[in-house]
Phi, psi and omega in degrees: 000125175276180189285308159350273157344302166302331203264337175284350151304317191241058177244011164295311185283331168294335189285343193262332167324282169359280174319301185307327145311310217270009158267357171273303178329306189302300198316311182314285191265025166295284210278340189268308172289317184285000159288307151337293202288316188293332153287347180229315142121043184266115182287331163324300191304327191257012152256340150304343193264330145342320204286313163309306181317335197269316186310282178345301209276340194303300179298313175303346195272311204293334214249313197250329192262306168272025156277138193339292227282331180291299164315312199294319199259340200231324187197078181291342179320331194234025193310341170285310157346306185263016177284322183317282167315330177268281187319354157309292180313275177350272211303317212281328195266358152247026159291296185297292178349292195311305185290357175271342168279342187239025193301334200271001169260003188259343203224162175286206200274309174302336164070177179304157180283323170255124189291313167342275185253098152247196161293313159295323150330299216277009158305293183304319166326288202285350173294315189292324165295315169319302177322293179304326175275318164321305198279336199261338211273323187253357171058097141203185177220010190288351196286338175262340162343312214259311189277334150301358194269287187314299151339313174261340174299316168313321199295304162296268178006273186298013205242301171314324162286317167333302207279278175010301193302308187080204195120160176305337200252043125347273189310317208301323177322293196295322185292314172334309193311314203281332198268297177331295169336291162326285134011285199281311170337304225265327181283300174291359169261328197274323178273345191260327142346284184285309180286342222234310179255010158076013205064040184328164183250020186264295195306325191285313166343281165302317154324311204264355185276333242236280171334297161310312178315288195283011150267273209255052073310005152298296171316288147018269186269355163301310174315326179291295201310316186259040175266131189086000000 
């Protein structure tokens, strides 16, 4: 039996590895960055550190709270709830990506009292539930497939003029840019998946290798920045 074969056999229990890395990985750079932020007071810096926490909570609902096994046991009824929430999270948590490059046009320096709850968030909230409502009323996923696609293509664009720029926040720039990148990669595979390949489960593989790599080089480069 090749590993393929093996992991398509077994693939409830990889998928819950599969989550666990990639909450753990988040848990990391959840805790790595807002420290990063509390030293240097870069507000950019504590909404990627938003992002993650929503990537984290995405996976524990879809992975851990909505496994089969759970569902199954406790409220098979509502097994859409928690498709519902993970993709809220998902979208809210590349809602924050975006808005951590472009927060200084909405906010001074000093920035919201809150990363969470403001005025400006709360745009991004109602977007991402229209996105969610849009998707479950059409039984489909493409409205977040498509607004995330768009989203990081703006995103690299704008993390690329950033970087350019230079500046004190230079490394932190370049690595945004290289995560953006990932990011958006990681969206269109993901979609091409879903549209193309019903999900294979040959294909959902390769999602889920493609997918780890890039929380951890996520992980990576935090890890360079907030070393020492």
């Amino acid at each position: 039996m090749d590993v393929y074969s093996w992991i398509i056999s077994n693939k409830e229990i990889v998928k819950i590895f599969y989550a666990l890395i990639i909450v753990i990985v988040c848990t990391i750079i959840v805790f790595r960055t807002d420290k990063l932020f509390k030293l240097s007071l870069h507000n950019g810096i504590r909404y990627f550190r938003n992002a993650f926490f929503f990537y984290g909570i995405a996976f524990i609902f879809r992975y851990f709270i909505g496994s089969g096994f759970i569902v199954d046991l406790f409220y098979p009824e509502y097994y859409f709830a928690i498709n519902i929430l993970f993709e809220f999270f998902l979208i809210m948590a590349g809602f924050f990506l975006l808005y951590s490059l472009m927060w200084r046009r909405f906010e001074n320096e000093k920035g919201s009292f809150s990363s969470l709850f403001n005025v400006k968030i709360l745009v991004f909230y109602l977007m991402a539930i229209t996105l969610v409502l849009f998707d479950f009323f059409w039984a489909t996923s493409c409205f977040m497939f498509l607004s995330q696609i768009i989203l990081f293509f703006g995103a690299s664009i704008m993390s690329y003029i950033n970087y350019k720029k230079g500046g004190s926040q230079r490394k932190f720039s370049k690595f945004h840019f290289v995560a953006m990148i990932l990011v958006l990669f990681g969206w269109v595979l993901n979609f091409l998946a879903a549209l193309y390949f019903n999900w294979n489960p040959a294909v959902l593989i390769n999602v889920y290798i493609f997918n780890m790599i890039f929380f951890l080089i996520f992980l990576y480069g935090v890890a360079r920045i907030t070393r020492g």
